mmCIF file of C-alpha atoms in Angstrom:
data_model
loop_
_atom_site.group_PDB
_atom_site.id
_atom_site.type_symbol
_atom_site.label_atom_id
_atom_site.label_comp_id
_atom_site.label_asym_id
_atom_site.label_seq_id
_atom_site.Cartn_x
_atom_site.Cartn_y
_atom_site.Cartn_z
ATOM 1 C CA UNK A 2 0.065 0.092 0.098
ATOM 2 C CA UNK A 3 0.765 3.769 -0.798
ATOM 3 C CA UNK A 4 1.168 6.102 1.868
ATOM 4 C CA UNK A 5 -1.037 8.789 -0.012
ATOM 5 C CA UNK A 6 -5.030 7.623 0.269
ATOM 6 C CA UNK A 7 -6.534 7.131 -3.120
ATOM 7 C CA UNK A 8 -8.836 10.059 -3.786
ATOM 8 C CA UNK A 9 -12.104 8.185 -5.321
ATOM 9 C CA UNK A 10 -14.266 11.146 -5.661
ATOM 10 C CA UNK A 11 -11.887 12.930 -7.745
ATOM 11 C CA UNK A 12 -11.439 9.832 -10.169
ATOM 12 C CA UNK A 13 -15.165 9.559 -10.294
ATOM 13 C CA UNK A 14 -15.478 13.245 -11.299
ATOM 14 C CA UNK A 15 -12.601 12.995 -13.781
ATOM 15 C CA UNK A 16 -14.238 14.442 -17.475
ATOM 16 C CA UNK A 17 -13.413 11.960 -20.639
ATOM 17 C CA UNK A 18 -11.522 13.544 -23.155
ATOM 18 C CA UNK A 19 -13.663 14.408 -26.320
ATOM 19 C CA UNK A 20 -17.259 15.260 -27.080
ATOM 20 C CA UNK A 21 -19.600 13.131 -25.231
ATOM 21 C CA UNK A 22 -21.976 10.670 -27.485
ATOM 22 C CA UNK A 23 -25.334 12.181 -27.920
ATOM 23 C CA UNK A 24 -28.399 10.222 -27.883
ATOM 24 C CA UNK A 25 -31.164 12.396 -27.956
ATOM 25 C CA UNK A 26 -31.978 15.759 -28.313
ATOM 26 C CA UNK A 27 -32.887 16.909 -25.201
ATOM 27 C CA UNK A 28 -29.477 17.295 -22.733
ATOM 28 C CA UNK A 29 -32.082 16.075 -19.765
ATOM 29 C CA UNK A 30 -32.839 13.043 -21.306
ATOM 30 C CA UNK A 31 -29.004 12.515 -22.082
ATOM 31 C CA UNK A 32 -28.099 13.324 -18.225
ATOM 32 C CA UNK A 33 -31.165 10.963 -17.264
ATOM 33 C CA UNK A 34 -29.489 7.882 -19.692
ATOM 34 C CA UNK A 35 -25.938 8.810 -17.678
ATOM 35 C CA UNK A 36 -27.209 8.462 -14.694
ATOM 36 C CA UNK A 37 -28.996 5.171 -15.430
ATOM 37 C CA UNK A 38 -25.974 3.719 -16.783
ATOM 38 C CA UNK A 39 -23.743 4.717 -13.921
ATOM 39 C CA UNK A 40 -26.261 2.417 -11.593
ATOM 40 C CA UNK A 41 -26.611 -0.322 -13.988
ATOM 41 C CA UNK A 42 -23.434 -0.347 -14.032
ATOM 42 C CA UNK A 43 -23.287 -0.473 -9.815
ATOM 43 C CA UNK A 44 -25.776 -2.812 -9.900
ATOM 44 C CA UNK A 45 -24.351 -5.313 -11.885
ATOM 45 C CA UNK A 46 -21.374 -5.559 -9.851
ATOM 46 C CA UNK A 47 -23.664 -6.200 -6.677
ATOM 47 C CA UNK A 48 -25.086 -8.746 -8.513
ATOM 48 C CA UNK A 49 -21.947 -10.869 -9.449
ATOM 49 C CA UNK A 50 -20.723 -9.807 -5.804
ATOM 50 C CA UNK A 51 -23.584 -11.683 -4.934
ATOM 51 C CA UNK A 52 -23.165 -14.341 -7.116
ATOM 52 C CA UNK A 53 -19.827 -14.940 -5.380
ATOM 53 C CA UNK A 54 -20.802 -15.103 -2.029
ATOM 54 C CA UNK A 55 -23.182 -17.273 -2.807
ATOM 55 C CA UNK A 56 -21.070 -19.686 -4.780
ATOM 56 C CA UNK A 57 -18.767 -19.907 -1.955
ATOM 57 C CA UNK A 58 -21.506 -20.139 0.601
ATOM 58 C CA UNK A 59 -22.478 -23.259 -1.106
ATOM 59 C CA UNK A 60 -18.674 -24.744 -1.823
ATOM 60 C CA UNK A 61 -17.750 -23.791 1.816
ATOM 61 C CA UNK A 62 -20.418 -22.788 3.831
ATOM 62 C CA UNK A 63 -18.106 -20.425 5.365
ATOM 63 C CA UNK A 64 -16.557 -17.470 4.107
ATOM 64 C CA UNK A 65 -14.377 -14.511 4.647
ATOM 65 C CA UNK A 66 -13.573 -11.009 2.523
ATOM 66 C CA UNK A 67 -10.789 -12.603 1.428
ATOM 67 C CA UNK A 68 -12.479 -15.464 -0.339
ATOM 68 C CA UNK A 69 -14.923 -12.789 -1.841
ATOM 69 C CA UNK A 70 -11.685 -10.567 -3.351
ATOM 70 C CA UNK A 71 -9.788 -13.666 -4.374
ATOM 71 C CA UNK A 72 -12.549 -15.676 -6.404
ATOM 72 C CA UNK A 73 -12.125 -16.169 -9.798
ATOM 73 C CA UNK A 74 -14.980 -17.685 -11.675
ATOM 74 C CA UNK A 75 -14.635 -21.263 -13.664
ATOM 75 C CA UNK A 76 -15.710 -21.327 -17.129
ATOM 76 C CA UNK A 77 -19.414 -22.348 -16.153
ATOM 77 C CA UNK A 78 -19.896 -19.473 -13.595
ATOM 78 C CA UNK A 79 -18.236 -17.179 -15.845
ATOM 79 C CA UNK A 80 -20.787 -18.191 -18.763
ATOM 80 C CA UNK A 81 -23.519 -17.821 -16.038
ATOM 81 C CA UNK A 82 -22.765 -14.465 -15.215
ATOM 82 C CA UNK A 83 -22.684 -12.999 -18.623
ATOM 83 C CA UNK A 84 -26.450 -14.758 -18.882
ATOM 84 C CA UNK A 85 -27.204 -13.002 -16.072
ATOM 85 C CA UNK A 86 -25.889 -9.488 -16.781
ATOM 86 C CA UNK A 87 -26.754 -9.249 -20.737
ATOM 87 C CA UNK A 88 -30.074 -10.866 -19.497
ATOM 88 C CA UNK A 89 -30.271 -7.559 -16.879
ATOM 89 C CA UNK A 90 -29.261 -5.232 -19.236
ATOM 90 C CA UNK A 91 -32.109 -6.463 -21.815
ATOM 91 C CA UNK A 92 -34.480 -5.402 -18.984
ATOM 92 C CA UNK A 93 -33.155 -2.199 -18.307
ATOM 93 C CA UNK A 94 -32.605 -0.847 -21.373
ATOM 94 C CA UNK A 95 -35.669 -1.789 -23.016
ATOM 95 C CA UNK A 96 -37.529 1.328 -21.829
ATOM 96 C CA UNK A 97 -34.238 3.411 -24.154
ATOM 97 C CA UNK A 98 -34.449 0.897 -26.850
ATOM 98 C CA UNK A 99 -38.168 1.393 -27.280
ATOM 99 C CA UNK A 100 -37.805 5.160 -27.102
ATOM 100 C CA UNK A 101 -35.262 5.428 -29.751
ATOM 101 C CA UNK A 102 -37.250 3.104 -31.977
ATOM 102 C CA UNK A 103 -40.257 5.720 -31.580
ATOM 103 C CA UNK A 104 -37.893 8.809 -32.748
ATOM 104 C CA UNK A 105 -36.677 6.886 -35.535
ATOM 105 C CA UNK A 106 -40.179 5.342 -36.769
ATOM 106 C CA UNK A 107 -42.674 7.237 -35.166
ATOM 107 C CA UNK A 108 -46.304 5.441 -34.763
ATOM 108 C CA UNK A 109 -49.418 7.410 -36.596
ATOM 109 C CA UNK A 110 -51.082 9.651 -34.302
ATOM 110 C CA UNK A 111 -54.212 7.832 -33.823
ATOM 111 C CA UNK A 112 -56.778 10.347 -35.646
ATOM 112 C CA UNK A 113 -55.231 9.809 -38.485
ATOM 113 C CA UNK A 114 -55.730 6.300 -38.518
ATOM 114 C CA UNK A 115 -59.011 6.558 -37.648
ATOM 115 C CA UNK A 116 -59.966 8.598 -40.389
ATOM 116 C CA UNK A 117 -58.537 6.439 -42.618
ATOM 117 C CA UNK A 118 -60.640 3.876 -40.987
ATOM 118 C CA UNK A 119 -63.864 6.198 -41.635
ATOM 119 C CA UNK A 120 -62.827 5.965 -45.593
ATOM 120 C CA UNK A 121 -63.216 2.195 -45.937
#
């Protein structure tokens, strides 16, 4: 360990070089997406850590922090984790994905469809 403490807040608040990618026209939507993705990342880490705890408890019955921090999943566990995280991300991103699809291919207004139906 070093004598100087790592400044996590300074590291977390560093800005990336270059222009941020934009997906929406509204800056509020961009900020919301940024917050959402940060939370998704944190929950993903928690899910993997919980998976580690569950697997170690199944194998050993009791565990230490060292066991958790030193755990490396085998090929099957890594595959299962990949599926778990992929399914989680698909569920979380379903709403934003549908919003993008709507922006690209907006539904016709109900009034327009109704007028069309009356002409039949």
